């Protein structure tokens, strides 16, 4: 085979790889507006500590409602940053909704990772269906007026500037 053809083919291949690699490194999430004609489901949740979270009680606060599972690698990756968000000063309310897993598995996961954010069990997946969740993790950002505004599909660094800006924007809607 002609050596100049091989070099040209190799350069073309490398150019294609270096063109595609940045596309793969782009954000691992997709932020979508909450569908305009879809009402925000009512919240009436009880977390593992027995605390009840209702739409009425959360009125006036930004809520970060995260749907996840222990088998989901991106969920595992973002969970520590959700904990950090929960622990931060002037934090929104962060509620993690585990979908279709037994309490013992979820509790073991939380204990192993020293996570203390509120966790709700969605044993049959009813909540996930109500909120239109089809991808894990999915996080719904709810404004202080109780209306869902954004749905974030995929994992996000909740410690990052992007998430901080979104939450500040929602906090301004008080």
CSV table of C-alpha atoms in Angstrom, one decimal:
chain,number,residue,atom,x,y,z
A,1,UNK,CA,0.0,0.0,0.0
A,2,UNK,CA,1.2,3.5,-0.8
A,3,UNK,CA,2.8,5.0,2.4
A,4,UNK,CA,1.4,8.5,1.6
A,5,UNK,CA,-2.1,7.1,1.4
A,6,UNK,CA,-1.6,5.4,4.8
A,7,UNK,CA,-0.4,8.7,6.3
A,8,UNK,CA,-3.3,10.6,4.8
A,9,UNK,CA,-5.8,8.0,6.1
A,10,UNK,CA,-4.2,8.0,9.5
A,11,UNK,CA,-4.4,11.9,9.6
A,12,UNK,CA,-8.0,11.7,8.5
A,13,UNK,CA,-8.8,9.2,11.2
A,14,UNK,CA,-7.1,11.3,13.9
A,15,UNK,CA,-8.8,14.4,12.7
A,16,UNK,CA,-12.2,12.6,13.0
A,17,UNK,CA,-11.3,11.4,16.5
A,18,UNK,CA,-10.2,14.8,17.7
A,19,UNK,CA,-13.3,16.3,16.3
A,20,UNK,CA,-15.6,13.8,18.0
A,21,UNK,CA,-13.9,13.6,21.4
A,22,UNK,CA,-15.0,17.1,22.4
A,23,UNK,CA,-18.6,16.2,21.5
A,24,UNK,CA,-18.3,13.2,23.9
A,25,UNK,CA,-16.9,15.5,26.7
A,26,UNK,CA,-19.8,17.9,26.5
A,27,UNK,CA,-22.2,18.1,29.5
A,28,UNK,CA,-23.8,14.8,30.7
A,29,UNK,CA,-27.2,16.4,31.3
A,30,UNK,CA,-30.0,17.9,29.3
A,31,UNK,CA,-32.0,20.8,30.9
A,32,UNK,CA,-35.5,21.0,29.5
A,33,UNK,CA,-38.4,23.4,30.4
A,34,UNK,CA,-41.2,21.7,32.2
A,35,UNK,CA,-43.9,21.0,29.6
A,36,UNK,CA,-46.2,24.1,29.4
A,37,UNK,CA,-49.5,22.3,29.5
A,38,UNK,CA,-48.4,19.7,32.1
A,39,UNK,CA,-49.6,20.5,35.7
A,40,UNK,CA,-47.0,20.1,38.5
A,41,UNK,CA,-48.0,16.9,40.4
A,42,UNK,CA,-48.9,17.5,44.1
A,43,UNK,CA,-46.2,16.5,46.6
A,44,UNK,CA,-47.2,14.4,49.6
A,45,UNK,CA,-44.1,12.4,50.4
A,46,UNK,CA,-42.7,10.8,53.5
A,47,UNK,CA,-38.9,10.4,53.7
A,48,UNK,CA,-37.0,7.6,55.5
A,49,UNK,CA,-36.7,9.6,58.7
A,50,UNK,CA,-40.6,10.0,58.8
A,51,UNK,CA,-40.7,13.6,57.8
A,52,UNK,CA,-43.6,14.6,55.5
A,53,UNK,CA,-43.0,16.9,52.5
A,54,UNK,CA,-46.1,18.5,51.0
A,55,UNK,CA,-46.6,21.0,48.3
A,56,UNK,CA,-48.2,23.4,50.8
A,57,UNK,CA,-45.4,23.1,53.3
A,58,UNK,CA,-42.8,23.7,50.6
A,59,UNK,CA,-44.5,26.8,49.2
A,60,UNK,CA,-42.0,29.7,49.1
A,61,UNK,CA,-38.9,27.4,48.7
A,62,UNK,CA,-37.0,26.2,45.7
A,63,UNK,CA,-37.2,22.4,45.6
A,64,UNK,CA,-34.7,20.1,43.9
A,65,UNK,CA,-36.6,16.8,43.4
A,66,UNK,CA,-34.1,14.1,42.2
A,67,UNK,CA,-35.2,10.6,40.9
A,68,UNK,CA,-32.5,8.0,41.2
A,69,UNK,CA,-31.6,4.3,41.8
A,70,UNK,CA,-28.6,2.6,43.5
A,71,UNK,CA,-27.8,0.6,40.4
A,72,UNK,CA,-27.5,3.8,38.3
A,73,UNK,CA,-23.8,4.9,37.9
A,74,UNK,CA,-24.6,8.5,37.0
A,75,UNK,CA,-26.9,8.7,40.0
A,76,UNK,CA,-24.1,7.5,42.3
A,77,UNK,CA,-21.8,10.0,40.8
A,78,UNK,CA,-24.1,13.0,41.4
A,79,UNK,CA,-25.4,12.0,44.8
A,80,UNK,CA,-22.5,13.5,46.8
A,81,UNK,CA,-23.1,16.9,45.1
A,82,UNK,CA,-26.8,16.7,45.9
A,83,UNK,CA,-25.7,16.1,49.5
A,84,UNK,CA,-23.4,19.2,49.3
A,85,UNK,CA,-26.3,21.2,47.9
A,86,UNK,CA,-28.6,20.0,50.7
A,87,UNK,CA,-25.9,21.0,53.3
A,88,UNK,CA,-25.1,24.4,51.8
A,89,UNK,CA,-26.2,27.7,53.4
A,90,UNK,CA,-29.4,29.1,51.9
A,91,UNK,CA,-29.9,25.7,50.3
A,92,UNK,CA,-33.0,24.8,48.3
A,93,UNK,CA,-35.0,21.8,49.6
A,94,UNK,CA,-33.3,18.7,48.2
A,95,UNK,CA,-35.4,15.5,48.1
A,96,UNK,CA,-34.1,12.3,46.5
A,97,UNK,CA,-36.7,9.9,45.3
A,98,UNK,CA,-35.4,6.3,45.0
A,99,UNK,CA,-37.4,4.4,42.4
A,100,UNK,CA,-38.4,0.8,42.8
A,101,UNK,CA,-35.8,-0.5,45.3
A,102,UNK,CA,-36.2,-2.0,48.7
A,103,UNK,CA,-35.7,0.1,51.8
A,104,UNK,CA,-32.8,-2.1,53.0
A,105,UNK,CA,-30.8,-1.6,49.8
A,106,UNK,CA,-31.4,2.2,49.8
A,107,UNK,CA,-30.5,2.5,53.5
A,108,UNK,CA,-27.3,0.5,53.0
A,109,UNK,CA,-26.3,2.7,50.1
A,110,UNK,CA,-27.0,5.9,52.1
A,111,UNK,CA,-25.0,4.6,55.1
A,112,UNK,CA,-22.0,3.5,53.1
A,113,UNK,CA,-21.8,6.9,51.5
A,114,UNK,CA,-22.7,8.9,54.6
A,115,UNK,CA,-25.6,10.6,52.9
A,116,UNK,CA,-28.2,12.3,55.1
A,117,UNK,CA,-30.3,14.2,52.6
A,118,UNK,CA,-34.1,13.4,52.6
A,119,UNK,CA,-34.8,10.2,50.7
A,120,UNK,CA,-38.3,9.1,49.7
A,121,UNK,CA,-39.0,5.6,48.4
A,122,UNK,CA,-41.1,5.2,45.2
A,123,UNK,CA,-41.6,1.5,45.6
A,124,UNK,CA,-43.8,0.9,42.5
A,125,UNK,CA,-42.6,3.8,40.4
A,126,UNK,CA,-45.8,5.8,40.7
A,127,UNK,CA,-44.1,9.0,41.5
A,128,UNK,CA,-41.6,8.6,38.6
A,129,UNK,CA,-44.6,8.1,36.3
A,130,UNK,CA,-46.4,11.2,37.6
A,131,UNK,CA,-43.3,13.3,37.1
A,132,UNK,CA,-42.6,11.9,33.6
A,133,UNK,CA,-39.3,10.3,34.6
A,134,UNK,CA,-37.9,8.0,32.0
A,135,UNK,CA,-34.1,8.6,32.5
A,136,UNK,CA,-32.0,8.2,35.6
A,137,UNK,CA,-31.1,10.4,37.2
A,138,UNK,CA,-33.8,13.0,36.5
A,139,UNK,CA,-34.1,16.1,38.6
A,140,UNK,CA,-37.1,18.5,38.6
A,141,UNK,CA,-36.5,22.1,39.7
A,142,UNK,CA,-39.6,23.5,41.4
A,143,UNK,CA,-40.0,27.3,41.9
A,144,UNK,CA,-41.1,28.9,45.2
A,145,UNK,CA,-44.7,29.2,43.7
A,146,UNK,CA,-44.8,25.3,43.6
A,147,UNK,CA,-44.6,25.1,39.9
A,148,UNK,CA,-42.1,22.8,38.2
A,149,UNK,CA,-39.9,24.9,35.9
A,150,UNK,CA,-37.1,22.6,34.7
A,151,UNK,CA,-36.3,19.0,34.2
A,152,UNK,CA,-32.7,18.0,34.2
A,153,UNK,CA,-32.0,14.6,32.5
A,154,UNK,CA,-28.7,13.0,33.4
A,155,UNK,CA,-26.2,13.7,36.1
A,156,UNK,CA,-25.0,17.2,37.0
A,157,UNK,CA,-22.5,18.6,39.4
A,158,UNK,CA,-24.9,20.3,41.8
A,159,UNK,CA,-21.8,22.1,43.4
A,160,UNK,CA,-21.1,23.7,40.1
A,161,UNK,CA,-21.7,27.2,38.8
A,162,UNK,CA,-24.4,26.0,36.3
A,163,UNK,CA,-26.6,24.6,39.1
A,164,UNK,CA,-25.9,27.5,41.3
A,165,UNK,CA,-27.2,29.9,38.6
A,166,UNK,CA,-30.3,27.9,38.0
A,167,UNK,CA,-31.2,27.8,41.7
A,168,UNK,CA,-30.5,31.6,42.1
A,169,UNK,CA,-32.8,32.3,39.2
A,170,UNK,CA,-35.6,30.3,40.8
A,171,UNK,CA,-35.0,31.9,44.2
A,172,UNK,CA,-35.6,35.3,42.6
A,173,UNK,CA,-39.1,34.2,41.7
A,174,UNK,CA,-40.3,34.5,45.3
